[in-house]
XYZ file of C-alpha atoms in Angstrom:
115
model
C -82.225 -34.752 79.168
C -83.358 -31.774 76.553
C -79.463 -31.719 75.282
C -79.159 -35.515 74.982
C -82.985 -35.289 72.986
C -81.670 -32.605 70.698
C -78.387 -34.539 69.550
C -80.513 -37.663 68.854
C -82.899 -36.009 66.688
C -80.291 -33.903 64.671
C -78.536 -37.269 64.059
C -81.910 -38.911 63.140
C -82.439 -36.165 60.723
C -79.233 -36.250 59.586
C -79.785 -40.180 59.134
C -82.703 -39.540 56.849
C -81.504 -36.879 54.985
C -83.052 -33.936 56.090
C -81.211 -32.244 58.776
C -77.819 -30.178 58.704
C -74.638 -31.773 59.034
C -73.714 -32.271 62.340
C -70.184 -32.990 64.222
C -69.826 -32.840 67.492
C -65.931 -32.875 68.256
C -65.911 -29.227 66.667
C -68.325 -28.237 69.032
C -66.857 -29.017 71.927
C -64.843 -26.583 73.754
C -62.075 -28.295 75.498
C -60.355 -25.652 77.959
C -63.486 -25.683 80.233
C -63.020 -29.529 80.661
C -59.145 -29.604 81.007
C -59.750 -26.631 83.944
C -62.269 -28.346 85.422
C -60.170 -31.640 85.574
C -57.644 -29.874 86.979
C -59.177 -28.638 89.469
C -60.818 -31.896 90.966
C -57.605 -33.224 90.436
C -56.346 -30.797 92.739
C -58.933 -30.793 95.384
C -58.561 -34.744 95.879
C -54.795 -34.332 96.211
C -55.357 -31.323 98.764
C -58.217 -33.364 100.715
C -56.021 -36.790 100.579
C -52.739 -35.085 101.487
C -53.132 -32.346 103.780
C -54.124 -33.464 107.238
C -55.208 -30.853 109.506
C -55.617 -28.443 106.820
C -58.066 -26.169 104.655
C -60.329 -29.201 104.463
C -60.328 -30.108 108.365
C -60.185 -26.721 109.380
C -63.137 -25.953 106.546
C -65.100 -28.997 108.179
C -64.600 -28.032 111.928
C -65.965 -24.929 111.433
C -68.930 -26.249 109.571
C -69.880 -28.671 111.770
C -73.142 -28.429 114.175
C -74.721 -30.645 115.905
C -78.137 -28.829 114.803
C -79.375 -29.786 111.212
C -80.353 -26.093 110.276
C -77.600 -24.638 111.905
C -74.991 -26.716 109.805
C -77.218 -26.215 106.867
C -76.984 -22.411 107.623
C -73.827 -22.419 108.033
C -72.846 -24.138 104.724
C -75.119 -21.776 102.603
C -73.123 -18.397 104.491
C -69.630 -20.406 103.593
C -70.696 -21.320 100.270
C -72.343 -17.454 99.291
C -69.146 -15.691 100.320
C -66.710 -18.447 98.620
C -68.676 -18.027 95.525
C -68.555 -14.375 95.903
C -64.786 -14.745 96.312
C -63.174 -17.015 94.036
C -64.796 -19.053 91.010
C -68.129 -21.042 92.002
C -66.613 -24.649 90.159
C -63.861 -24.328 92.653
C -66.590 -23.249 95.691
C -68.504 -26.513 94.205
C -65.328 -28.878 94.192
C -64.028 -27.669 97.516
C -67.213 -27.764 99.507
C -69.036 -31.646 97.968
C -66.382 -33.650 99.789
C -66.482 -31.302 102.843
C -70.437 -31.376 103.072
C -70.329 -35.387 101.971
C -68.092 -35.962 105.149
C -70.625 -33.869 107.404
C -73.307 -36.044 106.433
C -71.759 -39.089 107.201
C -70.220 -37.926 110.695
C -73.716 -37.153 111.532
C -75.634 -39.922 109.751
C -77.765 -38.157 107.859
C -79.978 -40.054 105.375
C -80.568 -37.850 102.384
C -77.388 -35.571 101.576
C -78.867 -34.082 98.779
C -80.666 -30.780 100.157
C -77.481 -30.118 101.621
C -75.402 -29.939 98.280
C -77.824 -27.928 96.550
Protein backbone atom coordinates (compact mmCIF):
# COMPACT_ATOMS: atom_id res chain seq x y z
CA UNK A 1 0.00 0.00 0.00
CA UNK A 2 2.76 2.81 1.22
CA UNK A 3 4.96 1.75 -2.07
CA UNK A 4 2.00 1.84 -4.49
CA UNK A 5 1.04 5.60 -2.58
CA UNK A 6 4.57 6.79 -3.10
CA UNK A 7 4.78 5.97 -6.98
CA UNK A 8 1.40 7.72 -7.50
CA UNK A 9 2.35 10.83 -5.91
CA UNK A 10 5.90 11.10 -7.53
CA UNK A 11 4.06 10.66 -10.87
CA UNK A 12 1.42 13.27 -9.81
CA UNK A 13 4.20 15.58 -9.05
CA UNK A 14 5.92 14.79 -11.87
CA UNK A 15 2.51 15.47 -13.82
CA UNK A 16 2.40 18.98 -12.47
CA UNK A 17 5.73 19.88 -12.72
CA UNK A 18 7.17 19.80 -9.52
CA UNK A 19 8.63 16.54 -8.67
CA UNK A 20 11.93 14.75 -9.97
CA UNK A 21 11.94 12.74 -12.93
CA UNK A 22 10.96 9.46 -12.34
CA UNK A 23 11.40 5.96 -14.35
CA UNK A 24 10.72 3.02 -13.03
CA UNK A 25 12.23 0.26 -15.44
CA UNK A 26 15.77 1.58 -14.20
CA UNK A 27 14.80 0.91 -10.88
CA UNK A 28 13.96 -2.32 -11.02
CA UNK A 29 16.37 -4.95 -10.28
CA UNK A 30 15.68 -7.92 -12.36
CA UNK A 31 17.94 -10.92 -11.01
CA UNK A 32 15.82 -11.12 -7.78
CA UNK A 33 12.68 -11.73 -10.00
CA UNK A 34 14.27 -14.13 -12.62
CA UNK A 35 15.62 -16.27 -9.23
CA UNK A 36 12.59 -16.13 -7.71
CA UNK A 37 10.74 -17.40 -10.91
CA UNK A 38 12.95 -19.96 -11.09
CA UNK A 39 12.55 -21.21 -8.20
CA UNK A 40 8.63 -21.57 -8.13
CA UNK A 41 9.13 -22.87 -11.36
CA UNK A 42 11.05 -25.49 -9.87
CA UNK A 43 9.10 -26.30 -6.84
CA UNK A 44 5.80 -26.91 -9.02
CA UNK A 45 7.76 -29.24 -11.30
CA UNK A 46 9.27 -31.08 -8.10
CA UNK A 47 5.68 -31.15 -6.30
CA UNK A 48 3.84 -32.23 -9.77
CA UNK A 49 6.49 -34.79 -10.74
CA UNK A 50 7.93 -36.50 -7.93
CA UNK A 51 5.52 -38.85 -6.26
CA UNK A 52 6.54 -40.17 -3.04
CA UNK A 53 9.18 -37.70 -2.67
CA UNK A 54 10.61 -34.55 -0.70
CA UNK A 55 7.10 -33.15 -0.84
CA UNK A 56 5.18 -36.42 0.45
CA UNK A 57 7.78 -37.35 2.65
CA UNK A 58 7.93 -33.37 3.85
CA UNK A 59 3.99 -33.67 4.33
CA UNK A 60 3.92 -37.08 6.21
CA UNK A 61 6.05 -35.93 8.63
CA UNK A 62 4.15 -32.75 9.15
CA UNK A 63 1.03 -34.07 9.51
CA UNK A 64 -0.97 -34.31 13.04
CA UNK A 65 -4.06 -34.89 13.74
CA UNK A 66 -3.76 -32.11 16.63
CA UNK A 67 -4.06 -28.42 15.34
CA UNK A 68 -1.13 -27.11 17.60
CA UNK A 69 0.86 -29.98 17.20
CA UNK A 70 0.93 -29.64 13.27
CA UNK A 71 1.21 -25.96 13.77
CA UNK A 72 4.28 -26.73 16.02
CA UNK A 73 5.59 -28.79 13.98
CA UNK A 74 5.58 -26.55 10.84
CA UNK A 75 7.16 -23.54 12.76
CA UNK A 76 10.34 -26.21 14.05
CA UNK A 77 10.51 -27.36 10.09
CA UNK A 78 10.25 -24.00 8.82
CA UNK A 79 13.03 -22.28 11.64
CA UNK A 80 15.66 -24.89 10.81
CA UNK A 81 14.96 -24.79 6.82
CA UNK A 82 15.34 -21.12 7.02
CA UNK A 83 18.35 -21.51 9.09
CA UNK A 84 19.63 -23.91 6.43
CA UNK A 85 19.13 -22.88 3.02
CA UNK A 86 17.58 -19.45 1.67
CA UNK A 87 14.10 -18.46 3.39
CA UNK A 88 12.31 -17.74 -0.48
CA UNK A 89 13.09 -21.33 -1.11
CA UNK A 90 11.85 -22.39 2.79
CA UNK A 91 8.69 -20.10 1.69
CA UNK A 92 8.15 -21.82 -1.84
CA UNK A 93 8.77 -25.31 -0.58
CA UNK A 94 6.65 -25.25 2.52
CA UNK A 95 3.02 -22.96 0.99
CA UNK A 96 2.00 -25.93 -1.13
CA UNK A 97 3.02 -28.44 1.61
CA UNK A 98 1.09 -26.47 4.46
CA UNK A 99 -1.90 -25.60 1.70
CA UNK A 100 -2.31 -29.48 1.26
CA UNK A 101 -2.38 -30.00 5.22
CA UNK A 102 -5.14 -27.72 5.48
CA UNK A 103 -7.22 -29.20 3.09
CA UNK A 104 -6.58 -32.97 4.23
CA UNK A 105 -7.77 -31.77 7.49
CA UNK A 106 -10.44 -29.22 6.53
CA UNK A 107 -9.36 -26.48 8.12
CA UNK A 108 -11.22 -23.19 7.51
CA UNK A 109 -8.75 -20.36 7.76
CA UNK A 110 -5.15 -21.42 6.39
CA UNK A 111 -3.74 -18.27 6.96
CA UNK A 112 -2.20 -18.45 10.65
CA UNK A 113 -0.63 -21.42 9.44
CA UNK A 114 1.46 -19.75 6.55
CA UNK A 115 2.56 -16.98 8.55
Amino acid sequence: GGGMCMVCFRYFLELIGHGPEFDAVKVIILEPLFLLFGLMLTTIYLEKMERGGLFDKLRDSLDDPVNWKRSAKIMAMSTIGSAAVMNDSVVLIFSGVVVDLCVRHKVANSLPYLL
